[in-house]
PDB file of C-alpha atoms in Angstrom:
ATOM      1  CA  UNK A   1     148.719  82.005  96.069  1.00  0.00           C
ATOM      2  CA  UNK A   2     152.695  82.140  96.113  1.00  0.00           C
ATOM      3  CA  UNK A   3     154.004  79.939  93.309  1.00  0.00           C
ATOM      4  CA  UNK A   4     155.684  76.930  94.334  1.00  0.00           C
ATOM      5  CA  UNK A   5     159.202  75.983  93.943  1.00  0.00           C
ATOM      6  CA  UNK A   6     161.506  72.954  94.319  1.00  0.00           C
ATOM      7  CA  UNK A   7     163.627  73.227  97.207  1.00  0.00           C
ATOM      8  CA  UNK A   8     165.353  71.792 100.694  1.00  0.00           C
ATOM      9  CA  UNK A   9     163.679  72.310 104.154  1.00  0.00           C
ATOM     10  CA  UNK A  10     165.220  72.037 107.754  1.00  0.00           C
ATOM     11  CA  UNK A  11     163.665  71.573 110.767  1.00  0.00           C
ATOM     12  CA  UNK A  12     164.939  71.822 114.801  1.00  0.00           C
ATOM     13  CA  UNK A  13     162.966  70.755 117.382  1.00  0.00           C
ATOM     14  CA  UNK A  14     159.703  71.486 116.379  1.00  0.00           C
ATOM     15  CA  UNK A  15     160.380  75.185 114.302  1.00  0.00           C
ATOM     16  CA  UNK A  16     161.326  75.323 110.175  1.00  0.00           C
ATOM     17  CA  UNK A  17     164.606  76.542 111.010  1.00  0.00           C
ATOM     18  CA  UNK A  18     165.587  76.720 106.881  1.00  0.00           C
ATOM     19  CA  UNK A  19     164.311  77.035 103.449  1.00  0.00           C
ATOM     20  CA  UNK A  20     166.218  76.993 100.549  1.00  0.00           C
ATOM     21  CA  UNK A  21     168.359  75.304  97.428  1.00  0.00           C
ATOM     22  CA  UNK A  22     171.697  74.105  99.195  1.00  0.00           C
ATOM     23  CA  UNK A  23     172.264  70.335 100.376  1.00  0.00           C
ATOM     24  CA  UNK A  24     171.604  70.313 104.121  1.00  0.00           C
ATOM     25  CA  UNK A  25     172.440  67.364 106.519  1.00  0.00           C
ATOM     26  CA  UNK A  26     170.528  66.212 109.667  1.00  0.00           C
ATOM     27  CA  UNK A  27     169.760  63.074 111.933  1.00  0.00           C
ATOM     28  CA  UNK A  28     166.702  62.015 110.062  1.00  0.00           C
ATOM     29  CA  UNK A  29     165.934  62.566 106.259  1.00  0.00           C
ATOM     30  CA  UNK A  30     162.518  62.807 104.466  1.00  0.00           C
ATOM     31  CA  UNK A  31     162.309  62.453 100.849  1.00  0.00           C
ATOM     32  CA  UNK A  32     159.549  64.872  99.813  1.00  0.00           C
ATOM     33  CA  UNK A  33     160.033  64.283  95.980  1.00  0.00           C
ATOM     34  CA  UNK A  34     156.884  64.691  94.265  1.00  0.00           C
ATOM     35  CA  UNK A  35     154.692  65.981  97.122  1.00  0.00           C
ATOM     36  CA  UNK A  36     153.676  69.295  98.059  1.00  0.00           C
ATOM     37  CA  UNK A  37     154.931  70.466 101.133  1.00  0.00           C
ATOM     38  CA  UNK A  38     153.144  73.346 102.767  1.00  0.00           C
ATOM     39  CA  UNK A  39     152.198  74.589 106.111  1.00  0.00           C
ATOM     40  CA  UNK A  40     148.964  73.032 108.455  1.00  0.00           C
ATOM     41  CA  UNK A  41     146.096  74.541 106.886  1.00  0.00           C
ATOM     42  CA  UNK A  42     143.672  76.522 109.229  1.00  0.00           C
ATOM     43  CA  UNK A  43     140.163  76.014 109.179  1.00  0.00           C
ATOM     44  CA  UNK A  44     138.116  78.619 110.979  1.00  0.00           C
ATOM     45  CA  UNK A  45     134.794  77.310 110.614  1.00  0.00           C
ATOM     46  CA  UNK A  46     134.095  74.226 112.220  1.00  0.00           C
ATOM     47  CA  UNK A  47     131.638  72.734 114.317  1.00  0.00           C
ATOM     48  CA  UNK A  48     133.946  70.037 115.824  1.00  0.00           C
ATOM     49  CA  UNK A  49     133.135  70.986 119.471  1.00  0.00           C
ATOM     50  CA  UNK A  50     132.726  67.351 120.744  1.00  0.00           C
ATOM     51  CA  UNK A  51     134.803  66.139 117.747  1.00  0.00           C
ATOM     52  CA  UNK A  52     137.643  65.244 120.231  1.00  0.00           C
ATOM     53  CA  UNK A  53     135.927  64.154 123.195  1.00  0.00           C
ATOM     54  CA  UNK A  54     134.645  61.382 120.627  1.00  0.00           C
ATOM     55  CA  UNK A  55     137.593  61.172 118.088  1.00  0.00           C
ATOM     56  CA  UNK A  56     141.142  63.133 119.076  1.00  0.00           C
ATOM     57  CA  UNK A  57     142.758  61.264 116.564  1.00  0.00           C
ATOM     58  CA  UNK A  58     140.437  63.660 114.123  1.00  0.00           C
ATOM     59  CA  UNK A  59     141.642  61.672 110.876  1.00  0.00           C
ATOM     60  CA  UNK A  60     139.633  63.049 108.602  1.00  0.00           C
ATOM     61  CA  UNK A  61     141.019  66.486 109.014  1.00  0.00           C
ATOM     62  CA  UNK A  62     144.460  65.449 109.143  1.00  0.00           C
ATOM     63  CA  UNK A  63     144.532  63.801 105.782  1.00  0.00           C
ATOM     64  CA  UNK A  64     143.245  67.123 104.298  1.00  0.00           C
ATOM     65  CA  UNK A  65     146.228  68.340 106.022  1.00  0.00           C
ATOM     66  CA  UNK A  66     144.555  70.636 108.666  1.00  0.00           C
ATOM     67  CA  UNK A  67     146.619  71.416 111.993  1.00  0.00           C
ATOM     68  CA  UNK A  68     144.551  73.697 113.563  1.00  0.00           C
ATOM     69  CA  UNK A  69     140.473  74.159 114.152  1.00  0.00           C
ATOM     70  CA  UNK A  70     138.620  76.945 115.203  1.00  0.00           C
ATOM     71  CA  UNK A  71     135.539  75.484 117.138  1.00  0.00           C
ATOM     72  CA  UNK A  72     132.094  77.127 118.433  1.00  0.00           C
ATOM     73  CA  UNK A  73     130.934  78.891 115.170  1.00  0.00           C
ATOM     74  CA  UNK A  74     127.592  80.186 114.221  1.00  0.00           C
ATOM     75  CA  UNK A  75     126.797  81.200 117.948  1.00  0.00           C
ATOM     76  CA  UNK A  76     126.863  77.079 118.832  1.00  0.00           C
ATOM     77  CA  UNK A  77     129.311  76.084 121.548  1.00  0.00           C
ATOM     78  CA  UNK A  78     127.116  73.456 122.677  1.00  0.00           C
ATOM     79  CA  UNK A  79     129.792  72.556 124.944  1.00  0.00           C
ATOM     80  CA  UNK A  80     129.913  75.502 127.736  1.00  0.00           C
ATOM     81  CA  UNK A  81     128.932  77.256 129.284  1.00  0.00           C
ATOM     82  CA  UNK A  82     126.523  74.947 130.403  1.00  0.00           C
ATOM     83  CA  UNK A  83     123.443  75.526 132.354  1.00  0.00           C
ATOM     84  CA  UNK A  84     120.729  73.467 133.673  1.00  0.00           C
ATOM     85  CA  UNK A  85     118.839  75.888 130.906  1.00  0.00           C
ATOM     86  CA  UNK A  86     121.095  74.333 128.011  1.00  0.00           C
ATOM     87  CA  UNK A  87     122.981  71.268 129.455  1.00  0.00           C
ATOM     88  CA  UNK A  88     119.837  69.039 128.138  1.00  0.00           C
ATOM     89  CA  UNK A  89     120.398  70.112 124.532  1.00  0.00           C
ATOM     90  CA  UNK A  90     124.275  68.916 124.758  1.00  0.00           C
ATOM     91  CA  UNK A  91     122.327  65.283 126.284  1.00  0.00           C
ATOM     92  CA  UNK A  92     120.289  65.509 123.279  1.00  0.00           C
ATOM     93  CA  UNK A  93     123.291  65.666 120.972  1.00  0.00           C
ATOM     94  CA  UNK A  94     125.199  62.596 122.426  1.00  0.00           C
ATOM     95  CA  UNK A  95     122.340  60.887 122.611  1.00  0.00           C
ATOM     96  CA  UNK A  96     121.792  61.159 119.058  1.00  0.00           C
ATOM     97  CA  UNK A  97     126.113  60.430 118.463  1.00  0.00           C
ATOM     98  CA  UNK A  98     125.191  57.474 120.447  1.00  0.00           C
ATOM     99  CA  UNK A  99     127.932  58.553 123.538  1.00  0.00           C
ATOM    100  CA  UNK A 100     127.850  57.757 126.148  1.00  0.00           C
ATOM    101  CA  UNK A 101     129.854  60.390 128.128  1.00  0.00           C
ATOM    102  CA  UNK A 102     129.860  61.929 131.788  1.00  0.00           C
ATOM    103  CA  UNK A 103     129.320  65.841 131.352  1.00  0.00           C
ATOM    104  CA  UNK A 104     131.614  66.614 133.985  1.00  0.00           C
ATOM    105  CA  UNK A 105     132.241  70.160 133.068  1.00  0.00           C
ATOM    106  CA  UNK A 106     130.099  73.398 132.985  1.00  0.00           C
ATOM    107  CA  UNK A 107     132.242  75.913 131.635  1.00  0.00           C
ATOM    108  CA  UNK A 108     135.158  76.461 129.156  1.00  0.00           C
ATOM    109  CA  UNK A 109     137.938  76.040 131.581  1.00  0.00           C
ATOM    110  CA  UNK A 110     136.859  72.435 132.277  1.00  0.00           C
ATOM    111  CA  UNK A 111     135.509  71.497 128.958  1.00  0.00           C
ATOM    112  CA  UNK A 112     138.853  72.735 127.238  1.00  0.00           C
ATOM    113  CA  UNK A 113     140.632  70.506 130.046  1.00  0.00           C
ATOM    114  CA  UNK A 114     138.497  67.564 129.013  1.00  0.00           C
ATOM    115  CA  UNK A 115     139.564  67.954 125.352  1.00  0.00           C
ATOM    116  CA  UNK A 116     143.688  68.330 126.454  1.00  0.00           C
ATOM    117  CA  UNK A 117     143.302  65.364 128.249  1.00  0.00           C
ATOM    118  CA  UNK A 118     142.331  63.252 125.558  1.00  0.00           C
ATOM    119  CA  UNK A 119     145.508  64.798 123.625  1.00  0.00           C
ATOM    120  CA  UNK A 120     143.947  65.807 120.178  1.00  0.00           C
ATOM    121  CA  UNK A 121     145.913  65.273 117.198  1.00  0.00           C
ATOM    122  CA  UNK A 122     145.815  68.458 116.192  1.00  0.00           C
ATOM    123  CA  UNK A 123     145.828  71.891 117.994  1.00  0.00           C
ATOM    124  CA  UNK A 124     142.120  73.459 118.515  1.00  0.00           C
ATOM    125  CA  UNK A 125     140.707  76.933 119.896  1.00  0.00           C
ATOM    126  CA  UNK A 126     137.419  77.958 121.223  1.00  0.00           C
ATOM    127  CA  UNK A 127     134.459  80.539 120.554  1.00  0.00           C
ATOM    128  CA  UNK A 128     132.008  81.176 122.687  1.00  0.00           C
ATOM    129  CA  UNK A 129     128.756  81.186 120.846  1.00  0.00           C
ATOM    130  CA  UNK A 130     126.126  83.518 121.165  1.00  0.00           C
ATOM    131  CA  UNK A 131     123.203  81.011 120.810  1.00  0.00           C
ATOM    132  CA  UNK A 132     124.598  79.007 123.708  1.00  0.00           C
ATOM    133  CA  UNK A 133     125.453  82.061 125.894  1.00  0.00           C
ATOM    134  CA  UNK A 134     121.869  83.322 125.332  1.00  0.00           C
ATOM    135  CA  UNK A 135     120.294  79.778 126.692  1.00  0.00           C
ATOM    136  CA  UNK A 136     122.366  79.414 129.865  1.00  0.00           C
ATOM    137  CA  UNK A 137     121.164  82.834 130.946  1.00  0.00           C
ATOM    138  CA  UNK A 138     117.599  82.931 129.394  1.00  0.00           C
ATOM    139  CA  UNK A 139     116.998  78.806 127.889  1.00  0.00           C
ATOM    140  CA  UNK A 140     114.612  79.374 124.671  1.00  0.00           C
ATOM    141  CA  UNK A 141     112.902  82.116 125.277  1.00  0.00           C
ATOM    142  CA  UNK A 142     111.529  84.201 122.333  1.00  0.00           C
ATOM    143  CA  UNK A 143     112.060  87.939 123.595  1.00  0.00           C
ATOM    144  CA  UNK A 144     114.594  90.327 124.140  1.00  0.00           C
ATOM    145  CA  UNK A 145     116.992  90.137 126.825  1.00  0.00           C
ATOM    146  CA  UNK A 146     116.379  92.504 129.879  1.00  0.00           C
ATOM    147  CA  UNK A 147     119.447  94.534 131.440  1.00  0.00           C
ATOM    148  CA  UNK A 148     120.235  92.275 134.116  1.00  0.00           C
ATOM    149  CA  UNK A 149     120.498  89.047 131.511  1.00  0.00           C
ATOM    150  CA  UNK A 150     122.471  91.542 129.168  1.00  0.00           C
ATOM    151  CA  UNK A 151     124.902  92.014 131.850  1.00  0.00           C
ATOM    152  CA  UNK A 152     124.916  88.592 133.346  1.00  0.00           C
ATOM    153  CA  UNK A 153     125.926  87.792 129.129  1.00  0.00           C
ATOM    154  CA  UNK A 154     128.820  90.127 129.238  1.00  0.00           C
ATOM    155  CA  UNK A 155     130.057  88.692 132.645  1.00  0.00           C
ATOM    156  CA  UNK A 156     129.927  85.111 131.110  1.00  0.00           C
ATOM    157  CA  UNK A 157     131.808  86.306 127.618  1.00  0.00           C
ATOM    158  CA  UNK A 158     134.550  87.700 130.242  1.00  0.00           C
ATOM    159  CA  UNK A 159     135.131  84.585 132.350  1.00  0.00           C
ATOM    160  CA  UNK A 160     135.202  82.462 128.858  1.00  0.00           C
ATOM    161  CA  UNK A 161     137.876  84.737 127.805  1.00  0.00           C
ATOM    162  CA  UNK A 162     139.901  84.555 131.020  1.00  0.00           C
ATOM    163  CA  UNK A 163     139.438  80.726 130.510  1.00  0.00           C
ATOM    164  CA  UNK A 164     140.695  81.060 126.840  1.00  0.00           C
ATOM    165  CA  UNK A 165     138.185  81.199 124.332  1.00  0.00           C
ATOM    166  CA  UNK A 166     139.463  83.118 120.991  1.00  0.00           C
ATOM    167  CA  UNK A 167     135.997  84.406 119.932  1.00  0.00           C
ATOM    168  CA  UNK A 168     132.580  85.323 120.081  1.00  0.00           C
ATOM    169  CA  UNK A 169     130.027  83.709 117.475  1.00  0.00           C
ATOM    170  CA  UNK A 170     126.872  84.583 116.774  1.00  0.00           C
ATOM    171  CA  UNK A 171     124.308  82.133 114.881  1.00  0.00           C
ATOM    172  CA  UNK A 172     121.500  85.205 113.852  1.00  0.00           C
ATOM    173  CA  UNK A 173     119.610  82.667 111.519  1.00  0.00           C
ATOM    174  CA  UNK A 174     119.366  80.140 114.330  1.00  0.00           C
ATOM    175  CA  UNK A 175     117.022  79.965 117.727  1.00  0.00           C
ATOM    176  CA  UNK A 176     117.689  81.438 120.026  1.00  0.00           C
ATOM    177  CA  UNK A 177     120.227  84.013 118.331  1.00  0.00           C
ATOM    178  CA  UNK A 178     117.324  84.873 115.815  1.00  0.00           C
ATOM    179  CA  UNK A 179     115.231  86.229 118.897  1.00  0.00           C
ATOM    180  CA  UNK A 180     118.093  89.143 119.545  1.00  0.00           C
ATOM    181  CA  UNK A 181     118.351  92.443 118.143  1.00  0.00           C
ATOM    182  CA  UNK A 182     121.612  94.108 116.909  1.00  0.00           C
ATOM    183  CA  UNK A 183     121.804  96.330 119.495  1.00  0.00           C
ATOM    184  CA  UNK A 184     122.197  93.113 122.191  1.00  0.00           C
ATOM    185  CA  UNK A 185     124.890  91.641 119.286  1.00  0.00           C
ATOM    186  CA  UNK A 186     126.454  95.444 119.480  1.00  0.00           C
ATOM    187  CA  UNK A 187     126.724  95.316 123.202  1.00  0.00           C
ATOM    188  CA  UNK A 188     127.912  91.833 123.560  1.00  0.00           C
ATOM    189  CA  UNK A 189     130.525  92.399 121.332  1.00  0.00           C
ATOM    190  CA  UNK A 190     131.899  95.289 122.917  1.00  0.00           C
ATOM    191  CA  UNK A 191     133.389  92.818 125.539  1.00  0.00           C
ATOM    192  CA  UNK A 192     134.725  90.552 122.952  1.00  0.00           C
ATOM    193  CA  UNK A 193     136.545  93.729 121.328  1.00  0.00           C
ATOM    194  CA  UNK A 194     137.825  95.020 124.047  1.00  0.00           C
ATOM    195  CA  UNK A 195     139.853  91.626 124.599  1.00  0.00           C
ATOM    196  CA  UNK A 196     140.738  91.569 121.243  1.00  0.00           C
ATOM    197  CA  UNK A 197     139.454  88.713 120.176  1.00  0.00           C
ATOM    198  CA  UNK A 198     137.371  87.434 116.402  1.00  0.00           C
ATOM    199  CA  UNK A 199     133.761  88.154 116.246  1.00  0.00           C
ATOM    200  CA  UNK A 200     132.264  86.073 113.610  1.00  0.00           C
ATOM    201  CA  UNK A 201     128.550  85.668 112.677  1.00  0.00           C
ATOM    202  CA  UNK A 202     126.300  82.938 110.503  1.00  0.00           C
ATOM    203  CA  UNK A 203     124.201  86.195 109.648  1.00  0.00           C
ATOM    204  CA  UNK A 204     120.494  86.579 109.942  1.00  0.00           C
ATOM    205  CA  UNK A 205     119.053  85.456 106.958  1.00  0.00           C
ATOM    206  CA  UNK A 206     119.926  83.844 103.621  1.00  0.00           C
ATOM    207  CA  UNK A 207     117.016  84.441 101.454  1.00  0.00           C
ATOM    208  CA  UNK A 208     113.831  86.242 100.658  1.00  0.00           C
ATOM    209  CA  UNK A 209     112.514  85.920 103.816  1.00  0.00           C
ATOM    210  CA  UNK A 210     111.326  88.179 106.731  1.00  0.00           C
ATOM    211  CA  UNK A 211     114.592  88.989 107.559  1.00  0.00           C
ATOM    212  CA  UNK A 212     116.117  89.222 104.257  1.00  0.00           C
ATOM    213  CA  UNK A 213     119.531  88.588 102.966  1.00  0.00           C
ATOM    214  CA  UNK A 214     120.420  92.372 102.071  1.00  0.00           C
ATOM    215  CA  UNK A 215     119.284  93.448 105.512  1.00  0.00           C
ATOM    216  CA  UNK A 216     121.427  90.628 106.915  1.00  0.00           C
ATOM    217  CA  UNK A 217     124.038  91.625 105.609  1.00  0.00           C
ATOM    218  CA  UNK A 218     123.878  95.425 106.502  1.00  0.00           C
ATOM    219  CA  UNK A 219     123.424  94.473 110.097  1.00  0.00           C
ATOM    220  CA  UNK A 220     126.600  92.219 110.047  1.00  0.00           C
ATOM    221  CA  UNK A 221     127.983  95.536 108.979  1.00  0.00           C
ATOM    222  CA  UNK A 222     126.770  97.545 111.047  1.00  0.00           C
ATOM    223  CA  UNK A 223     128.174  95.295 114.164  1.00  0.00           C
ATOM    224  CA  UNK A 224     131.426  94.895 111.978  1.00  0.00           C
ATOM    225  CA  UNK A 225     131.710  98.779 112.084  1.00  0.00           C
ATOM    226  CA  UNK A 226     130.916  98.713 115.977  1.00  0.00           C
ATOM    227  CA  UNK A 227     133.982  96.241 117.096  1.00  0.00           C
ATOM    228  CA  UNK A 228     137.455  97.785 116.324  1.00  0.00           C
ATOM    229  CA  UNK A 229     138.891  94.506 116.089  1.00  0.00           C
ATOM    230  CA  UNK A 230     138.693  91.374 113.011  1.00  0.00           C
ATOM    231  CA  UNK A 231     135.333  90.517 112.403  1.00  0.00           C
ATOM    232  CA  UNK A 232     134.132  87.617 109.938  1.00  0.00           C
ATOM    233  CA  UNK A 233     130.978  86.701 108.088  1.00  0.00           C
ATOM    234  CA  UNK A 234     131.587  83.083 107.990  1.00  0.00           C
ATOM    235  CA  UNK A 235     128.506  81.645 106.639  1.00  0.00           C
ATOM    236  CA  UNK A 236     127.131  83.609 103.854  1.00  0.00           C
ATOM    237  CA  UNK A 237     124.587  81.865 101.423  1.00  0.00           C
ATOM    238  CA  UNK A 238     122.048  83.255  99.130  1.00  0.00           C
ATOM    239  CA  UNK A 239     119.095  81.656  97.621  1.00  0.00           C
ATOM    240  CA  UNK A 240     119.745  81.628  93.785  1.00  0.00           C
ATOM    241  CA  UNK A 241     115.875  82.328  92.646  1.00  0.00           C
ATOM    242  CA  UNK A 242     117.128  85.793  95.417  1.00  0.00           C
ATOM    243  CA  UNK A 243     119.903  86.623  93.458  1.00  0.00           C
ATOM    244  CA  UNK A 244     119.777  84.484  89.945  1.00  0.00           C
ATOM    245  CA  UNK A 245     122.670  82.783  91.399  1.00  0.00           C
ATOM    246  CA  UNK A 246     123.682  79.616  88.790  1.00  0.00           C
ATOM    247  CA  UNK A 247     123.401  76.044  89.490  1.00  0.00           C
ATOM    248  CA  UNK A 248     124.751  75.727  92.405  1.00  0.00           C
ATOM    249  CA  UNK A 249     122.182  77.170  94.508  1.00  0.00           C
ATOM    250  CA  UNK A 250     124.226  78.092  97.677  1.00  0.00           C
ATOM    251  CA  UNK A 251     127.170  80.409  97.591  1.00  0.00           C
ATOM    252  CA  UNK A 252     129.953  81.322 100.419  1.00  0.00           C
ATOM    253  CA  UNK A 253     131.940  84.667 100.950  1.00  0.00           C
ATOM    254  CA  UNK A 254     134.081  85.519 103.379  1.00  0.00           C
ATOM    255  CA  UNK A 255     133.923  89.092 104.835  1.00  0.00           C
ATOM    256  CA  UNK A 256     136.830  90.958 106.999  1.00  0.00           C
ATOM    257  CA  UNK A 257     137.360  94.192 108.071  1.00  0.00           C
TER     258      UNK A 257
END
C-alpha cells in the first residue's frame, strides 16, 4: 500500500481534477481533517445479484466505503438468464427473502434494466455464471453436456456479453457446475476470452475429498492457461486437518494471471 500523506484535493464535476499541498479555492468546501480519504473500494466478489432489486440504497456497503460491485460469482447469477428450467430456483430465493417481486425479465438486458431503474447507490457489473447458464439449457441434470447444449451455452455467454455482462463465473464445487468437466469450462471460456472479459472460478473442491483441493487447483490452472485474458480464483479455502492450516480453519487466496 502507498503511504499516506496530508494534503488538498479538488474536484470538477464529478472527476479529481487535483492533488496536492497548495491552498485551493472552490464553491463548496469539505473539511477532511482527520479522515482518510481514498478512492471507492472495489469488491469483486459478491453475491449481491438481487441486492438492489430489494435494497439500492445498499448501506451496508457504502459505509465500508465500496463504490463498485462485481455481481454473479461462483457460477450463480440466479438472476438471468432465466429459463422455465431455472426461473423456479430464483422463486425459491425470494420466497425465502420474503419478496414479493414480479420476475419480469429473462435475460441480462432486462434484469440489468430492472436494477438501473431502481437507481442503485452505487455502480454494479454483471457475470454470467456458469451454474446458472448450465440450468437454463440443461435444469439439474447430473451428466455431461452434449454438443448441441455446449453450443446453445456459448450462444447464451455471447448474447449476455452483447447485453453487458463483464464475466464468466464458474461455481465447480457447486450443482450443477460440479457435474462439468474442464474441457466444457475450457470451451466455454473460449467465448468469454475472446471478448475479453474476467473468468473467475469458486474451484472444485476445498478439501480431502473426491475431488481434492490440489487437483482443484491444477484444473483452475489448467483453464487459467487456456484463456489469454485475466482469470481469478476467487474462492479458495482449504480444510486445515488438509493442510495443518492454524486456527482459523478456512483460508482465502487470490490467484491472477
Amino acid at each position: 500500500l502507498s503511504k499516506s500523506s496530508k494534503c488538498n484535493i479538488g474536484i470538477t464535476g464529478e472527476k479529481i481534477s487535483y492533488i496536492g499541498y497548495e491552498k485551493i479555492s472552490g464553491k463548496e468546501f469539505i473539511d477532511a481533517e482527520g479522515f482518510e480519504v481514498t478512492p471507492g473500494f472495489i469488491d469483486l466478489h459478491t453475491h449481491s445479484d438481487l441486492s438492489f432489486i430489494v435494497d439500492p440504497e445498499a448501506d451496508s456497503k457504502l459505509i465500508q466505503g465500496v463504490t463498485f460491485e462485481l455481481m454473479g460469482n461462483c457460477g450463480m447469477s440466479f438472476c438471468a438468464p432465466l429459463s422455465k428450467d431455472n426461473k423456479y430456483q430464483l422463486q425459491e430465493r425470494l420466497n425465502r427473502y420474503g419478496v414479493r417481486k414480479e420476475m419480469n425479465w429473462n435475460n441480462f438486458d432486462d434484469w440489468l434494466t430492472e436494477i438501473e431503474n431502481n437507481t442503485p447507490s452505487i455502480n454494479v457489473a454483471a457475470q454470467i455464471g456458469h451454474g446458472n447458464l448450465r440450468s437454463y439449457v440443461m435444469g439439474m441434470e447430473a451428466r455431461q453436456a452434449n454438443p448441441d447444449e455446449l453450443n446453445k451455452m456459448k450462444d447464451e455467454i455471447q448474447k449476455a456479453i452483447d447485453q453487458g455482462v463483464l464475466g464468466f463465473s464458474t461455481g465447480l464445487w457447486y450443482a450443477p457446475g460440479s457435474y462439468s468437466s474442464a474441457e466444457e469450462i475450457i470451451e466455454l471460456a473460449k467465448t468469454a476470452s475472446k471478448n475479453n472479459i474476467l473468468y473467475s472460478s469458486h474451484i472444485r473442491s476445498e478439501s480431502d475429498d473426491s475431488s481434492g483441493l490440489f487437483p482443484a487447483h491444477a484444473e483452475a490452472i489448467e483453464i487459467a492457461l487456456s484463456y489469454k485474458n485475466s482469470d481469478r480464483v476467487t474462492f479458495y479455502s482449504c480444510n486445515k486437518n488438509l493442510l495443518g492450516c492454524p486456527a482459523n480453519p478456512y483460508a482465502k487466496a487470490v490467484i491472477c494471471n
